[in-house]
Amino acid sequence: MAGAKYTETYKNVSTMGEKLKAAGKQGPSNDEQLGLYAYAKVAEGKDFGAAKKPGMFDLTGKAKYNKWKEVVDAGTTQEQAEDKYVELGEQVVAKYDK
């Protein structure tokens, strides 16, 4: 079960993303987005072993899968992933939500 700080940060990042998209503004870099994605997957306890490997031409899917795998292979616990997501999420919101 995700903690309150994680949930709050997740909502803030999502809201910021919607506002940036609606305004046609540039948001977080691909690396920042991939980091948020991978940490969120681990923080929410998603099973990497059950994930389907994306097809050869699904470049976005491959990037997400590989980043998630990188976080899992590093032995990141669910609690560590929550902390990392909160840290990165707060940086992204401070940087882009103006």
Tab-separated table of N, CA and C in Angstrom:
chain	number	residue	atom	x	y	z
A	1	MET	N	0.841	-1.181	0.000
A	1	MET	CA	0.000	0.000	0.000
A	1	MET	C	0.886	1.243	0.000
A	2	ALA	N	0.665	2.100	-0.938
A	2	ALA	CA	1.473	3.310	-1.071
A	2	ALA	C	1.174	4.281	0.066
A	3	GLY	N	2.227	5.001	0.493
A	3	GLY	CA	2.090	5.960	1.576
A	3	GLY	C	1.422	7.256	1.119
A	4	ALA	N	1.044	8.061	2.112
A	4	ALA	CA	0.338	9.320	1.839
A	4	ALA	C	1.205	10.298	1.047
A	5	LYS	N	2.499	10.365	1.379
A	5	LYS	CA	3.396	11.301	0.693
A	5	LYS	C	3.538	10.906	-0.785
A	6	TYR	N	3.650	9.608	-1.032
A	6	TYR	CA	3.730	9.115	-2.406
A	6	TYR	C	2.455	9.470	-3.168
A	7	THR	N	1.308	9.198	-2.559
A	7	THR	CA	0.019	9.458	-3.205
A	7	THR	C	-0.139	10.938	-3.529
A	8	GLU	N	0.236	11.792	-2.581
A	8	GLU	CA	0.146	13.245	-2.791
A	8	GLU	C	1.058	13.686	-3.942
A	9	THR	N	2.290	13.188	-3.946
A	9	THR	CA	3.240	13.550	-5.002
A	9	THR	C	2.762	13.043	-6.354
A	10	TYR	N	2.223	11.825	-6.384
A	10	TYR	CA	1.710	11.246	-7.631
A	10	TYR	C	0.608	12.135	-8.207
A	11	LYS	N	-0.303	12.584	-7.340
A	11	LYS	CA	-1.390	13.462	-7.793
A	11	LYS	C	-0.841	14.794	-8.303
A	12	ASN	N	0.139	15.352	-7.591
A	12	ASN	CA	0.738	16.629	-8.005
A	12	ASN	C	1.411	16.518	-9.369
A	13	VAL	N	2.136	15.426	-9.587
A	13	VAL	CA	2.822	15.213	-10.865
A	13	VAL	C	1.788	15.039	-11.983
A	14	SER	N	0.750	14.267	-11.721
A	14	SER	CA	-0.293	14.040	-12.732
A	14	SER	C	-1.010	15.336	-13.093
A	15	THR	N	-1.372	16.119	-12.090
A	15	THR	CA	-2.051	17.399	-12.317
A	15	THR	C	-1.163	18.335	-13.123
A	16	MET	N	0.119	18.393	-12.754
A	16	MET	CA	1.069	19.241	-13.471
A	16	MET	C	1.162	18.817	-14.938
A	17	GLY	N	1.233	17.512	-15.179
A	17	GLY	CA	1.321	16.998	-16.539
A	17	GLY	C	0.122	17.387	-17.380
A	18	GLU	N	-1.059	17.298	-16.789
A	18	GLU	CA	-2.284	17.677	-17.504
A	18	GLU	C	-2.286	19.165	-17.823
A	19	LYS	N	-1.853	19.995	-16.864
A	19	LYS	CA	-1.814	21.450	-17.092
A	19	LYS	C	-0.816	21.802	-18.195
A	20	LEU	N	0.356	21.182	-18.164
A	20	LEU	CA	1.370	21.459	-19.184
A	20	LEU	C	0.888	21.045	-20.562
A	21	LYS	N	0.257	19.877	-20.635
A	21	LYS	CA	-0.251	19.371	-21.916
A	21	LYS	C	-1.320	20.303	-22.470
A	22	ALA	N	-2.251	20.727	-21.602
A	22	ALA	CA	-3.326	21.625	-22.028
A	22	ALA	C	-2.786	22.970	-22.495
A	23	ALA	N	-1.697	23.424	-21.877
A	23	ALA	CA	-1.111	24.714	-22.233
A	23	ALA	C	-0.121	24.601	-23.393
A	24	GLY	N	0.150	23.367	-23.836
A	24	GLY	CA	1.096	23.150	-24.927
A	24	GLY	C	2.528	23.447	-24.535
A	25	LYS	N	2.837	23.300	-23.244
A	25	LYS	CA	4.183	23.588	-22.748
A	25	LYS	C	4.996	22.313	-22.626
A	26	GLN	N	6.305	22.495	-22.672
A	26	GLN	CA	7.251	21.388	-22.530
A	26	GLN	C	7.263	20.914	-21.078
A	27	GLY	N	7.246	19.625	-20.880
A	27	GLY	CA	7.254	19.051	-19.541
A	27	GLY	C	8.563	18.340	-19.248
A	28	PRO	N	8.519	17.407	-18.336
A	28	PRO	CA	9.712	16.664	-17.938
A	28	PRO	C	10.365	15.941	-19.118
A	29	SER	N	11.683	15.766	-19.003
A	29	SER	CA	12.439	15.056	-20.041
A	29	SER	C	12.032	13.588	-20.076
A	30	ASN	N	12.434	12.904	-21.124
A	30	ASN	CA	12.138	11.469	-21.231
A	30	ASN	C	12.731	10.706	-20.051
A	31	ASP	N	13.970	11.062	-19.662
A	31	ASP	CA	14.611	10.372	-18.538
A	31	ASP	C	13.833	10.586	-17.241
A	32	GLU	N	13.359	11.821	-17.028
A	32	GLU	CA	12.578	12.102	-15.825
A	32	GLU	C	11.270	11.316	-15.850
A	33	GLN	N	10.616	11.287	-16.982
A	33	GLN	CA	9.354	10.548	-17.097
A	33	GLN	C	9.561	9.051	-16.894
A	34	LEU	N	10.632	8.521	-17.471
A	34	LEU	CA	10.913	7.089	-17.317
A	34	LEU	C	11.218	6.743	-15.860
A	35	GLY	N	11.955	7.619	-15.182
A	35	GLY	CA	12.258	7.394	-13.774
A	35	GLY	C	10.987	7.378	-12.932
A	36	LEU	N	10.119	8.356	-13.173
A	36	LEU	CA	8.847	8.409	-12.450
A	36	LEU	C	8.030	7.142	-12.706
A	37	TYR	N	7.982	6.723	-13.959
A	37	TYR	CA	7.229	5.523	-14.336
A	37	TYR	C	7.758	4.286	-13.598
A	38	ALA	N	9.072	4.087	-13.667
A	38	ALA	CA	9.666	2.887	-13.077
A	38	ALA	C	9.509	2.868	-11.559
A	39	TYR	N	9.763	4.000	-10.916
A	39	TYR	CA	9.615	4.046	-9.456
A	39	TYR	C	8.157	3.858	-9.041
A	40	ALA	N	7.242	4.397	-9.822
A	40	ALA	CA	5.816	4.222	-9.511
A	40	ALA	C	5.429	2.748	-9.601
A	41	LYS	N	5.904	2.060	-10.628
A	41	LYS	CA	5.585	0.637	-10.791
A	41	LYS	C	6.057	-0.170	-9.576
A	42	VAL	N	7.296	0.087	-9.148
A	42	VAL	CA	7.845	-0.651	-8.010
A	42	VAL	C	7.145	-0.229	-6.718
A	43	ALA	N	6.922	1.073	-6.544
A	43	ALA	CA	6.269	1.581	-5.329
A	43	ALA	C	4.865	1.015	-5.166
A	44	GLU	N	4.176	0.790	-6.271
A	44	GLU	CA	2.817	0.259	-6.227
A	44	GLU	C	2.789	-1.263	-6.166
A	45	GLY	N	3.970	-1.882	-6.113
A	45	GLY	CA	4.053	-3.329	-5.963
A	45	GLY	C	3.695	-4.120	-7.209
A	46	LYS	N	3.828	-3.506	-8.374
A	46	LYS	CA	3.528	-4.216	-9.630
A	46	LYS	C	4.572	-5.314	-9.845
A	47	ASP	N	4.139	-6.439	-10.363
A	47	ASP	CA	4.997	-7.598	-10.568
A	47	ASP	C	5.694	-7.509	-11.919
A	48	PHE	N	7.004	-7.246	-11.891
A	48	PHE	CA	7.758	-7.147	-13.131
A	48	PHE	C	7.769	-8.485	-13.877
A	49	GLY	N	7.817	-9.576	-13.132
A	49	GLY	CA	7.843	-10.905	-13.746
A	49	GLY	C	6.610	-11.196	-14.591
A	50	ALA	N	5.501	-10.545	-14.281
A	50	ALA	CA	4.262	-10.765	-15.023
A	50	ALA	C	4.123	-9.808	-16.214
A	51	ALA	N	5.041	-8.857	-16.319
A	51	ALA	CA	4.963	-7.867	-17.405
A	51	ALA	C	5.344	-8.504	-18.734
A	52	LYS	N	4.584	-8.169	-19.771
A	52	LYS	CA	4.910	-8.656	-21.113
A	52	LYS	C	6.024	-7.808	-21.692
A	53	LYS	N	6.970	-8.456	-22.322
A	53	LYS	CA	8.051	-7.724	-22.980
A	53	LYS	C	7.477	-7.092	-24.253
A	54	PRO	N	7.712	-5.782	-24.445
A	54	PRO	CA	7.149	-5.110	-25.616
A	54	PRO	C	7.771	-5.602	-26.923
A	55	GLY	N	7.020	-5.408	-27.996
A	55	GLY	CA	7.483	-5.814	-29.313
A	55	GLY	C	8.657	-4.984	-29.804
A	56	MET	N	9.293	-5.461	-30.844
A	56	MET	CA	10.501	-4.846	-31.373
A	56	MET	C	10.271	-3.400	-31.818
A	57	PHE	N	9.101	-3.082	-32.319
A	57	PHE	CA	8.852	-1.741	-32.852
A	57	PHE	C	8.186	-0.808	-31.846
A	58	ASP	N	7.915	-1.306	-30.644
A	58	ASP	CA	7.317	-0.482	-29.584
A	58	ASP	C	8.442	0.172	-28.783
A	59	LEU	N	8.979	1.261	-29.329
A	59	LEU	CA	10.130	1.906	-28.711
A	59	LEU	C	9.804	2.510	-27.346
A	60	THR	N	8.635	3.101	-27.229
A	60	THR	CA	8.225	3.677	-25.942
A	60	THR	C	8.057	2.570	-24.907
A	61	GLY	N	7.375	1.518	-25.300
A	61	GLY	CA	7.170	0.382	-24.402
A	61	GLY	C	8.485	-0.245	-23.966
A	62	LYS	N	9.433	-0.351	-24.899
A	62	LYS	CA	10.742	-0.920	-24.575
A	62	LYS	C	11.480	-0.045	-23.578
A	63	ALA	N	11.431	1.266	-23.783
A	63	ALA	CA	12.123	2.189	-22.875
A	63	ALA	C	11.542	2.077	-21.464
A	64	LYS	N	10.216	2.012	-21.370
A	64	LYS	CA	9.565	1.895	-20.068
A	64	LYS	C	9.923	0.555	-19.409
A	65	TYR	N	9.834	-0.508	-20.185
A	65	TYR	CA	10.142	-1.847	-19.689
A	65	TYR	C	11.587	-1.914	-19.190
A	66	ASN	N	12.509	-1.376	-19.980
A	66	ASN	CA	13.928	-1.434	-19.617
A	66	ASN	C	14.231	-0.617	-18.364
A	67	LYS	N	13.593	0.541	-18.219
A	67	LYS	CA	13.824	1.361	-17.025
A	67	LYS	C	13.252	0.661	-15.796
A	68	TRP	N	12.068	0.087	-15.937
A	68	TRP	CA	11.459	-0.659	-14.840
A	68	TRP	C	12.376	-1.820	-14.444
A	69	LYS	N	12.894	-2.543	-15.443
A	69	LYS	CA	13.803	-3.668	-15.204
A	69	LYS	C	15.058	-3.195	-14.475
A	70	GLU	N	15.571	-2.055	-14.875
A	70	GLU	CA	16.766	-1.480	-14.251
A	70	GLU	C	16.526	-1.234	-12.752
A	71	VAL	N	15.384	-0.674	-12.421
A	71	VAL	CA	15.051	-0.396	-11.016
A	71	VAL	C	14.879	-1.702	-10.247
A	72	VAL	N	14.204	-2.674	-10.840
A	72	VAL	CA	13.998	-3.976	-10.190
A	72	VAL	C	15.337	-4.692	-10.008
A	73	ASP	N	16.169	-4.701	-11.051
A	73	ASP	CA	17.465	-5.381	-10.993
A	73	ASP	C	18.410	-4.750	-9.972
A	74	ALA	N	18.202	-3.468	-9.669
A	74	ALA	CA	19.034	-2.794	-8.674
A	74	ALA	C	18.635	-3.196	-7.256
A	75	GLY	N	17.561	-3.981	-7.148
A	75	GLY	CA	17.116	-4.454	-5.846
A	75	GLY	C	16.350	-3.410	-5.054
A	76	THR	N	15.768	-2.452	-5.748
A	76	THR	CA	15.013	-1.379	-5.107
A	76	THR	C	13.769	-1.942	-4.433
A	77	THR	N	13.623	-1.655	-3.149
A	77	THR	CA	12.443	-2.123	-2.421
A	77	THR	C	11.273	-1.194	-2.710
A	78	GLN	N	10.095	-1.626	-2.304
A	78	GLN	CA	8.889	-0.826	-2.509
A	78	GLN	C	9.018	0.511	-1.756
A	79	GLU	N	9.545	0.470	-0.550
A	79	GLU	CA	9.703	1.689	0.253
A	79	GLU	C	10.735	2.624	-0.380
A	80	GLN	N	11.839	2.060	-0.857
A	80	GLN	CA	12.868	2.870	-1.516
A	80	GLN	C	12.308	3.518	-2.782
A	81	ALA	N	11.510	2.761	-3.517
A	81	ALA	CA	10.913	3.284	-4.750
A	81	ALA	C	9.958	4.431	-4.440
A	82	GLU	N	9.190	4.302	-3.364
A	82	GLU	CA	8.306	5.399	-2.956
A	82	GLU	C	9.120	6.651	-2.658
A	83	ASP	N	10.192	6.485	-1.891
A	83	ASP	CA	11.049	7.624	-1.532
A	83	ASP	C	11.663	8.263	-2.766
A	84	LYS	N	12.145	7.429	-3.688
A	84	LYS	CA	12.760	7.942	-4.920
A	84	LYS	C	11.725	8.655	-5.779
A	85	TYR	N	10.518	8.103	-5.852
A	85	TYR	CA	9.455	8.742	-6.631
A	85	TYR	C	9.131	10.110	-6.045
A	86	VAL	N	8.982	10.178	-4.732
A	86	VAL	CA	8.668	11.443	-4.072
A	86	VAL	C	9.776	12.460	-4.340
A	87	GLU	N	11.019	12.030	-4.203
A	87	GLU	CA	12.163	12.926	-4.439
A	87	GLU	C	12.162	13.450	-5.880
A	88	LEU	N	12.067	12.550	-6.831
A	88	LEU	CA	12.075	12.939	-8.242
A	88	LEU	C	10.823	13.732	-8.598
A	89	GLY	N	9.677	13.304	-8.088
A	89	GLY	CA	8.423	13.992	-8.364
A	89	GLY	C	8.440	15.429	-7.876
A	90	GLU	N	8.969	15.646	-6.681
A	90	GLU	CA	9.046	17.005	-6.142
A	90	GLU	C	9.991	17.874	-6.970
A	91	GLN	N	11.096	17.292	-7.426
A	91	GLN	CA	12.031	18.030	-8.289
A	91	GLN	C	11.354	18.433	-9.598
A	92	VAL	N	10.634	17.512	-10.193
A	92	VAL	CA	9.966	17.754	-11.473
A	92	VAL	C	8.888	18.833	-11.322
A	93	VAL	N	8.091	18.739	-10.266
A	93	VAL	CA	7.041	19.732	-10.039
A	93	VAL	C	7.672	21.108	-9.821
A	94	ALA	N	8.732	21.174	-9.023
A	94	ALA	CA	9.399	22.465	-8.765
A	94	ALA	C	9.979	23.051	-10.049
A	95	LYS	N	10.455	22.189	-10.923
A	95	LYS	CA	11.114	22.627	-12.163
A	95	LYS	C	10.120	23.062	-13.244
A	96	TYR	N	8.997	22.365	-13.378
A	96	TYR	CA	8.115	22.582	-14.518
A	96	TYR	C	6.770	23.227	-14.193
A	97	ASP	N	6.327	23.157	-12.943
A	97	ASP	CA	4.994	23.661	-12.605
A	97	ASP	C	5.079	25.127	-12.191
A	98	LYS	N	5.136	25.990	-13.193
A	98	LYS	CA	5.298	27.432	-12.914
A	98	LYS	C	4.116	28.204	-13.444
